[in-house]
Amino acid sequence: MTQRLIRWTRPGVALAAVGLVALALSVGARAAEQQGGAVLPGGDSKEPIHIEAAKLDYFDKEQKLIYTGNVVATQGGSTLKSSVLVLYLTPKTDPDQAGVPSSSSQLRRMEATGPVTMITKDQVSTGDRGVYEKGENKLYLYDNVTVTQGTNVTKGDKMTYDLTTKKAIVSGRVKSMFLPETTAQKDNSAKSAAPKEDAAKPKKPKS
């Protein structure tokens, strides 16, 4: 059987926004909306996932979508950047049904190759490859992993982020660097913690 390929290309601009409803994926040539569980670390499960790329290839038989070219995926305040992002969907119940994924399709796996960068509210993580497994509800970052939080940096071979417990584990040959708080940072922290003075009261007019 000939592999069915559906391709949308619009170089240099956002191509598609992909969304999952309770992790059910509905994809259109232009856009779709997502309101399911968080797929990105720090992502809000109530927020849609939007994906922008230069090109989208959809393989009907394999139920696979491949985004290429400056891929940016966002969910709430979290962002994932990569060169290529591949989404794997569950097989269709009706093998004769052709075309783009329906609302009955479910995301089962996501692969990002890169370099890959994940940005959350207070942390930046980088690596050569990232994988999301729906069955485990975990996101993995592999090879040359660097996790930066403020001035603190941790490096390793692999990072595992549990989207259920919100716990991250860096493994392999782990190296960490924690910088002491500088005097300027201490002063700024003290100023931020200090109670603000009441606004000056207006002077009474002279009689």
Short mmCIF file of C-alpha atoms in Angstrom, two decimals:
data_model
loop_
_atom_site.label_atom_id
_atom_site.label_comp_id
_atom_site.label_asym_id
_atom_site.label_seq_id
_atom_site.Cartn_x
_atom_site.Cartn_y
_atom_site.Cartn_z
CA MET A 1 0.00 0.00 0.00
CA THR A 2 1.31 3.45 -0.88
CA GLN A 3 2.09 5.66 2.09
CA ARG A 4 -0.30 8.60 2.19
CA LEU A 5 1.46 11.89 2.87
CA ILE A 6 -0.28 15.19 3.50
CA ARG A 7 2.00 18.21 3.56
CA TRP A 8 1.49 21.84 4.50
CA THR A 9 4.31 24.26 3.89
CA ARG A 10 4.44 27.98 4.58
CA PRO A 11 8.11 28.98 4.93
CA GLY A 12 9.05 31.63 7.45
CA VAL A 13 5.75 31.87 9.30
CA ALA A 14 3.75 29.95 11.85
CA LEU A 15 2.25 26.90 10.20
CA ALA A 16 -0.03 25.24 12.71
CA ALA A 17 -1.28 25.25 16.28
CA VAL A 18 -1.87 21.78 17.63
CA GLY A 19 -4.23 21.10 20.50
CA LEU A 20 -5.24 18.13 22.55
CA VAL A 21 -8.59 17.77 24.33
CA ALA A 22 -7.93 15.43 27.25
CA LEU A 23 -4.95 14.35 25.17
CA ALA A 24 -7.19 13.75 22.15
CA LEU A 25 -5.53 15.42 19.19
CA SER A 26 -7.40 17.21 16.46
CA VAL A 27 -5.22 18.66 13.72
CA GLY A 28 -6.15 20.96 10.86
CA ALA A 29 -4.11 22.51 8.09
CA ARG A 30 -4.01 25.78 9.99
CA ALA A 31 -4.87 25.30 13.61
CA ALA A 32 -6.36 23.21 16.36
CA GLU A 33 -6.85 23.72 20.06
CA GLN A 34 -5.71 21.75 23.07
CA GLN A 35 -7.21 21.53 26.54
CA GLY A 36 -5.72 18.42 28.08
CA GLY A 37 -3.02 17.40 30.51
CA ALA A 38 0.24 19.31 30.63
CA VAL A 39 2.77 18.01 28.11
CA LEU A 40 5.55 20.53 28.86
CA PRO A 41 7.23 20.96 32.27
CA GLY A 42 5.55 23.82 34.10
CA GLY A 43 2.78 23.93 31.52
CA ASP A 44 -0.79 24.65 32.59
CA SER A 45 -2.98 21.63 31.85
CA LYS A 46 -5.88 23.97 31.08
CA GLU A 47 -3.90 25.86 28.46
CA PRO A 48 -3.74 24.87 24.78
CA ILE A 49 -0.51 23.69 23.18
CA HIS A 50 0.50 25.73 20.15
CA ILE A 51 3.11 24.53 17.68
CA GLU A 52 4.77 26.76 15.08
CA ALA A 53 7.14 25.52 12.39
CA ALA A 54 8.16 26.11 8.78
CA LYS A 55 6.71 22.82 7.55
CA LEU A 56 4.32 20.07 8.62
CA ASP A 57 4.26 16.58 7.07
CA TYR A 58 1.42 14.25 8.08
CA PHE A 59 1.77 10.52 7.39
CA ASP A 60 -1.72 9.06 7.37
CA LYS A 61 -0.83 5.36 7.55
CA GLU A 62 1.66 5.79 10.37
CA GLN A 63 -0.46 8.42 12.16
CA LYS A 64 2.61 10.61 12.48
CA LEU A 65 3.10 14.38 12.20
CA ILE A 66 6.56 15.84 11.59
CA TYR A 67 7.19 19.55 12.21
CA THR A 68 10.47 20.91 10.88
CA GLY A 69 12.20 24.27 10.78
CA ASN A 70 12.57 26.40 13.93
CA VAL A 71 9.89 24.50 15.81
CA VAL A 72 8.38 26.29 18.82
CA ALA A 73 5.79 24.59 21.04
CA THR A 74 4.17 26.56 23.86
CA GLN A 75 1.76 25.69 26.66
CA GLY A 76 0.91 28.51 29.02
CA GLY A 77 4.20 29.93 30.26
CA SER A 78 6.29 26.97 29.08
CA THR A 79 8.11 26.71 25.75
CA LEU A 80 9.88 23.92 23.87
CA LYS A 81 12.20 24.74 20.96
CA SER A 82 13.75 22.22 18.57
CA SER A 83 14.78 21.66 14.97
CA VAL A 84 12.33 18.78 14.48
CA LEU A 85 9.25 17.74 16.46
CA VAL A 86 7.49 14.43 15.75
CA LEU A 87 4.05 13.54 17.15
CA TYR A 88 2.88 9.92 17.17
CA LEU A 89 -0.85 9.28 17.41
CA THR A 90 -2.76 6.13 18.28
CA PRO A 91 -3.85 4.12 15.21
CA LYS A 92 -7.25 4.90 13.77
CA THR A 93 -10.09 2.56 14.64
CA ASP A 94 -11.17 2.65 11.01
CA PRO A 95 -8.15 1.80 8.81
CA ASP A 96 -10.00 2.99 5.70
CA GLN A 97 -10.46 6.47 7.14
CA ALA A 98 -8.02 8.82 5.43
CA GLY A 99 -7.08 12.44 5.92
CA VAL A 100 -5.96 14.51 8.90
CA PRO A 101 -6.32 13.11 12.45
CA SER A 102 -9.79 13.21 13.96
CA SER A 103 -10.76 14.09 17.53
CA SER A 104 -10.60 10.37 18.34
CA SER A 105 -6.85 10.32 17.67
CA GLN A 106 -4.66 10.46 20.77
CA LEU A 107 -1.10 11.63 21.24
CA ARG A 108 0.95 8.70 22.54
CA ARG A 109 4.52 9.93 22.03
CA MET A 110 6.40 13.10 21.13
CA GLU A 111 10.03 13.31 20.00
CA ALA A 112 12.10 16.48 19.67
CA THR A 113 15.55 16.62 18.11
CA GLY A 114 17.70 19.54 18.12
CA PRO A 115 19.28 20.94 19.96
CA VAL A 116 16.26 20.99 22.26
CA THR A 117 15.49 23.80 24.70
CA MET A 118 12.75 23.74 27.34
CA ILE A 119 11.92 27.03 29.05
CA THR A 120 9.73 27.34 32.14
CA LYS A 121 9.01 30.18 34.52
CA ASP A 122 12.28 29.87 36.45
CA GLN A 123 14.31 27.23 34.61
CA VAL A 124 15.96 26.55 31.25
CA SER A 125 16.85 22.98 30.24
CA THR A 126 18.77 21.99 27.11
CA GLY A 127 19.77 18.71 25.49
CA ASP A 128 20.25 16.99 22.16
CA ARG A 129 16.97 15.07 22.19
CA GLY A 130 13.66 15.11 24.07
CA VAL A 131 10.92 12.47 24.37
CA TYR A 132 7.41 12.63 25.88
CA GLU A 133 5.69 9.33 26.76
CA LYS A 134 1.96 9.59 27.42
CA GLY A 135 1.75 6.16 29.08
CA GLU A 136 4.33 7.18 31.68
CA ASN A 137 3.33 10.85 31.72
CA LYS A 138 7.02 11.69 31.72
CA LEU A 139 9.27 13.86 29.60
CA TYR A 140 12.90 12.87 28.99
CA LEU A 141 15.85 14.99 27.88
CA TYR A 142 18.95 13.16 26.61
CA ASP A 143 22.63 13.90 25.92
CA ASN A 144 24.54 17.02 26.95
CA VAL A 145 21.79 17.96 29.37
CA THR A 146 22.11 21.32 31.12
CA VAL A 147 19.59 22.65 33.64
CA THR A 148 19.93 26.32 34.59
CA GLN A 149 17.97 27.94 37.40
CA GLY A 150 19.04 31.46 38.21
CA THR A 151 22.82 31.33 38.66
CA ASN A 152 22.81 27.60 39.47
CA VAL A 153 23.71 25.08 36.75
CA THR A 154 23.43 21.27 36.73
CA LYS A 155 24.73 19.07 33.90
CA GLY A 156 24.23 15.37 33.18
CA ASP A 157 23.47 12.75 30.55
CA LYS A 158 19.72 12.52 31.10
CA MET A 159 16.87 14.43 32.74
CA THR A 160 13.58 12.77 33.65
CA TYR A 161 10.62 15.04 34.42
CA ASP A 162 7.52 13.46 35.96
CA LEU A 163 4.54 15.55 34.86
CA THR A 164 2.39 14.02 37.61
CA THR A 165 4.65 14.68 40.60
CA LYS A 166 6.43 17.70 39.04
CA LYS A 167 9.74 16.09 40.02
CA ALA A 168 12.88 16.30 37.87
CA ILE A 169 15.83 13.90 38.13
CA VAL A 170 19.19 14.47 36.41
CA SER A 171 21.27 11.30 36.00
CA GLY A 172 24.50 10.17 34.39
CA ARG A 173 27.73 11.86 35.39
CA VAL A 174 26.12 14.83 37.17
CA LYS A 175 27.98 18.10 37.70
CA SER A 176 26.48 21.06 39.56
CA MET A 177 27.63 24.61 40.16
CA PHE A 178 25.96 26.78 42.80
CA LEU A 179 27.08 30.39 42.99
CA PRO A 180 26.97 32.20 46.36
CA GLU A 181 24.61 35.10 46.66
CA THR A 182 26.42 38.37 45.96
CA THR A 183 26.23 41.46 48.14
CA ALA A 184 24.17 43.25 45.51
CA GLN A 185 21.71 40.35 45.38
CA LYS A 186 21.43 40.35 49.17
CA ASP A 187 20.76 44.10 49.16
CA ASN A 188 18.10 43.70 46.49
CA SER A 189 16.49 40.84 48.41
CA ALA A 190 16.48 42.91 51.59
CA LYS A 191 14.92 45.86 49.78
CA SER A 192 12.25 43.63 48.27
CA ALA A 193 11.44 42.12 51.67
CA ALA A 194 11.36 45.47 53.49
CA PRO A 195 7.86 46.94 54.10
CA LYS A 196 7.05 49.87 51.90
CA GLU A 197 6.70 53.24 53.57
CA ASP A 198 3.29 54.83 53.58
CA ALA A 199 2.80 57.51 51.01
CA ALA A 200 3.37 61.00 52.33
CA LYS A 201 0.21 62.56 53.67
CA PRO A 202 -0.93 65.72 51.87
CA LYS A 203 -0.19 68.93 53.70
CA LYS A 204 -3.10 70.83 55.16
CA PRO A 205 -3.75 74.13 53.43
CA LYS A 206 -2.77 77.20 55.44
CA SER A 207 -5.67 79.11 56.92
#
